[in-house]
Amino acid sequence: MNVEKKKDGDVLTVLIEGTLDINTAPELKSQLKGKLDDVNKVIFDLQKTSYTSSAGLRVLLETFQVLHAKGGTMSMINVNEVFYDILKLSGFTDFLDIQRA
Amino acid sequence: MKLINKLFPKGLAGKLIRFVIIFVLCMGIVFVAMTRILIANLQKDIQNEEVEREKSVDEQYIKSIEDQSKQSLMLLSTWAADRTDDEFWTLDHDIRVLAAQVQDVFIHPERYERNPVYEPEKENGGLPSLQLLYAGERDSIDPHTLEMMERLSNLAPIMRETLCGNEGFTLDVYICTPDGVTLAMDEYSDRKFDDSGKVKAYDPTIRPAYKGAVSLGDMYITSAVHSYFYDFNEVVFACPVYVDDELVAVVEASSQLGKIEKMLAERNVGEYGFSVLIGRDGQLICSQRTEGELKLRDDPEEDIRNSVNPGLKQMIESGLNGENNVDIVEVDGEKYFAAHSPIETFGGTQLSFAYVAEMTAPANTIRMIMKTSTVFVLLGIENELNNHSLRLILALLIFMIAAIFLMSSIAKKRVRPIQQMTGAVKELVSEDMDFEMKDVYRTGDEIEELAEAFGVMSGRLKEYVAEIVANTAEKEKMKAEMDAASQIQFKMLPSVDPDAQASNGYELMAAMATARAVGGDLYDFYFLDEDKLVLLIGDVSGKGITAALFMALSKQMIKSQILLHRGDIVEAMNEANRRLCEESADAMFVTVWIGVLTLSTGQLEFVNAGHMYAAVKRGDADFVLEEDNHGLLMGALDFATYSLNTTTLQKGDILYLYTDGVTEAHNRSDELFGDDRLLAALNENKDASPKELDRIVRERIEEFCDGAEQYDDITTLCIRYTGKEQISAVET
């Protein structure tokens, strides 16, 4: 997995390349650690993210919880079919701003 | 055998010795080969030099010999020709003097007294004596001729002088008249008789010398002609005498050919050298050759230029032209140096021949000596080499044996510390891991370093072992605790009782296979009242202890809320979620499918909190994933709410619930088992019992994974709705 972060004002765009699973999720978590303090919106660009396990979902959820607590928002863009199905199964689609690829 | 074992020990020492043997052998072979090559080169050099020397002998020495030979031959030839010419000139001169005297007698006969002349007498043999020779009878001689002969006898002293004053070169002196009478002066009176004792008849006018002189009108020299009286060949000088242009006599003198040949032979060069005399018309007067091109001809007048080879012919012509020259010509196919010089007396030429091979023989000898010496040098080298080869091989053998003994002892000495160390290390492995530094290891090289390293290693090993022992104890303890936890967790899950099910109108099978000791999945089923069966399956995010704890918490939380809300599962789930969010640390969450099946009617109410869709088989149709109204997984957001799904199962319909450990089971190529394979497995024998269905699915997953390690728990809950009445009917 490869993570690219781009900050524009209080908007942080995170491009995730690869698979989010039990092995890679901790890295994403550590990459985001402390980066959310002065951010009001996080956009996950998932055009190159093929799949996520529940471990990946946990990191996304944690991020959402942090932002939600301070009134921020989180969105996912370029979400592929498989990824969307997982989000839908997990019930995230009702709460998050998700744009399919 | 013992010695061999001692010399070639096993292990490192043996290898060292074998290496030395091979090394020494290779060195020996290389050395012998190098020597051979060097010698071969040397031999080649010597041979090349020999060829060069031979060439230089040819070029320098032979050429110089040739030049010298030619020069010498030329000088000799000129001198010899001069000598011959001198002899002939003397004779020529004497005859001319005699001829002048004879002419005087014919012009002034009255000045010369008549003296009686006689036929040859035997007793005069050996003395110079005057003899009258004729053909026929003495009476038939013309009286005038006889008178002239009587007067000519006054010239006897001059004739004798001519005969004797020439060192035997002159054989006889004749004065012949045209009517065939001869006055002769020679020492052979006794050799002119025939078998009957009579003097042989002699007619000079038919002899070649007379005819030649008359026809030439001047001094004529014959080729070699056979003597009339004697059995040898002679050369005759004949000079005509005229009085008032009338031939009155021919004065002749002959020279025995043998004598001329002897004179020529005295001037021959070398053993095979020879000389020839050639007359002015190319006739061969005198030759020492008895065979071949320069053999005396049967016809003395034959011009040999017509029958000799071109080179020789050219040489003869050049000689007849009065030139001096020297060159190499062939005679009968052999090479000769030939020099020609003119004999002016009779316009002929004398050719001296020297055999080229004989002249250059010294050079050939030198060449042969050189060649022989080269061969000897080469043979010597070969011999030396052979002798030394033996010695070399012997020396190599001795060297090898010495090297083997030496290496054997050195290797053993060198290897001893290693052997001891090996023993010590072996003990170290089996015993107390003590490695003691000993003096035998202090070799001052890598062995000592190795021993020191072993010492350090043994110390560290001891520490590690102690650590590992401690850790292992700790881990064993942990494992024991985890086993206990695992047992507790499994006990928390309800056990499946087939007997209880059958009478209640359903068949149920539930199982959890954990990836680790404790799992994060959960399933549950219990009766709310006699008719309502609660079914639950869930999956906690994360693994291990934390997941297991959260799983236990979630299970109890949901169950207590269900019981509290008396079957209102939506309200129960909403409340359970809020409470779980409060309890959830580190963004733990759990997906839950929970349903209440009314066994009497088959009505199924359920809530799906972020869990997988259920696989359902209705009637004769295949298993399909039935989409539902999804809610958010639990423990994520406290404001999440859930909505109710309602459906009805007919008798025989099967509900198959599972966690994502099923569909996300993966093989070594990281392919996922997936929905399609799951449905295919279920539909293999779709009417089978839940237990059998579960067995098939798990078997397919195992086949698919083919030993790949699984990260996730695999949990399933499968129920077949059979209907209460039916079962009762069967029972009654």
CSV table of C-alpha atoms in Angstrom, one decimal, chain A residues 21-23 29 51-65 68 82 85-96, chain B residues 516 539-543 585-589 591 608-613 627 630-633 635-637 639-641 660 664 672 711:
chain,number,residue,atom,x,y,z
A,21,ASP,CA,-6.2,-5.0,5.1
A,22,ILE,CA,-5.0,-6.1,8.5
A,23,ASN,CA,-1.4,-5.7,7.5
A,29,LYS,CA,-3.5,4.9,10.7
A,51,TYR,CA,-10.3,-3.6,-1.4
A,52,THR,CA,-10.7,-3.0,2.3
A,53,SER,CA,-11.1,-5.4,5.2
A,54,SER,CA,-12.7,-4.5,8.5
A,55,ALA,CA,-9.3,-3.3,9.8
A,56,GLY,CA,-9.4,-0.7,7.0
A,57,LEU,CA,-12.9,0.3,7.8
A,58,ARG,CA,-11.9,0.8,11.4
A,59,VAL,CA,-9.3,3.4,10.3
A,60,LEU,CA,-11.9,5.2,8.1
A,61,LEU,CA,-14.4,5.1,10.9
A,62,GLU,CA,-11.9,6.5,13.4
A,63,THR,CA,-11.1,9.3,11.1
A,64,PHE,CA,-14.8,10.0,10.7
A,65,GLN,CA,-15.3,9.9,14.5
A,68,HIS,CA,-17.5,14.3,13.4
A,82,VAL,CA,-16.1,-3.8,-4.6
A,85,ASP,CA,-20.3,-3.0,-1.7
A,86,ILE,CA,-18.3,-3.3,1.4
A,87,LEU,CA,-19.3,0.2,2.6
A,88,LYS,CA,-22.9,-0.6,1.8
A,89,LEU,CA,-22.8,-3.9,3.7
A,90,SER,CA,-21.3,-2.1,6.7
A,91,GLY,CA,-24.0,0.6,6.5
A,92,PHE,CA,-21.5,3.4,6.0
A,93,THR,CA,-23.3,4.6,2.9
A,94,ASP,CA,-26.1,6.2,5.0
A,95,PHE,CA,-23.6,8.4,6.9
A,96,LEU,CA,-20.7,9.2,4.7
B,516,ARG,CA,-6.4,-17.6,16.6
B,539,ASP,CA,-18.2,-10.2,13.5
B,540,VAL,CA,-16.1,-7.9,15.6
B,541,SER,CA,-13.5,-5.8,13.9
B,542,GLY,CA,-10.0,-6.8,14.9
B,543,LYS,CA,-8.7,-10.0,16.2
B,585,ALA,CA,-12.5,2.1,22.7
B,586,ASP,CA,-10.2,2.5,19.7
B,587,ALA,CA,-13.0,2.5,17.2
B,588,MET,CA,-14.0,-1.1,17.8
B,589,PHE,CA,-17.2,-2.1,16.0
B,591,THR,CA,-21.4,-6.3,12.5
B,608,ASN,CA,-28.8,-6.1,9.7
B,609,ALA,CA,-26.2,-3.9,11.3
B,610,GLY,CA,-23.4,-3.8,8.7
B,611,HIS,CA,-23.3,-7.6,8.3
B,612,MET,CA,-23.2,-9.9,5.2
B,613,TYR,CA,-26.4,-10.6,3.4
B,627,GLU,CA,-30.4,-8.0,-0.1
B,630,HIS,CA,-28.9,-2.3,5.9
B,631,GLY,CA,-27.9,-0.3,9.0
B,632,LEU,CA,-24.5,0.8,10.2
B,633,LEU,CA,-22.3,-1.6,12.0
B,635,GLY,CA,-20.3,0.6,18.1
B,636,ALA,CA,-19.3,3.1,15.4
B,637,LEU,CA,-21.7,6.0,15.7
B,639,PHE,CA,-26.7,8.2,16.5
B,640,ALA,CA,-27.1,5.3,14.1
B,641,THR,CA,-30.6,3.7,14.0
B,660,ASP,CA,-16.8,-12.5,6.1
B,664,GLU,CA,-12.9,-13.6,2.3
B,672,LEU,CA,-11.0,-14.7,-2.4
B,711,TYR,CA,-6.5,-14.5,9.1
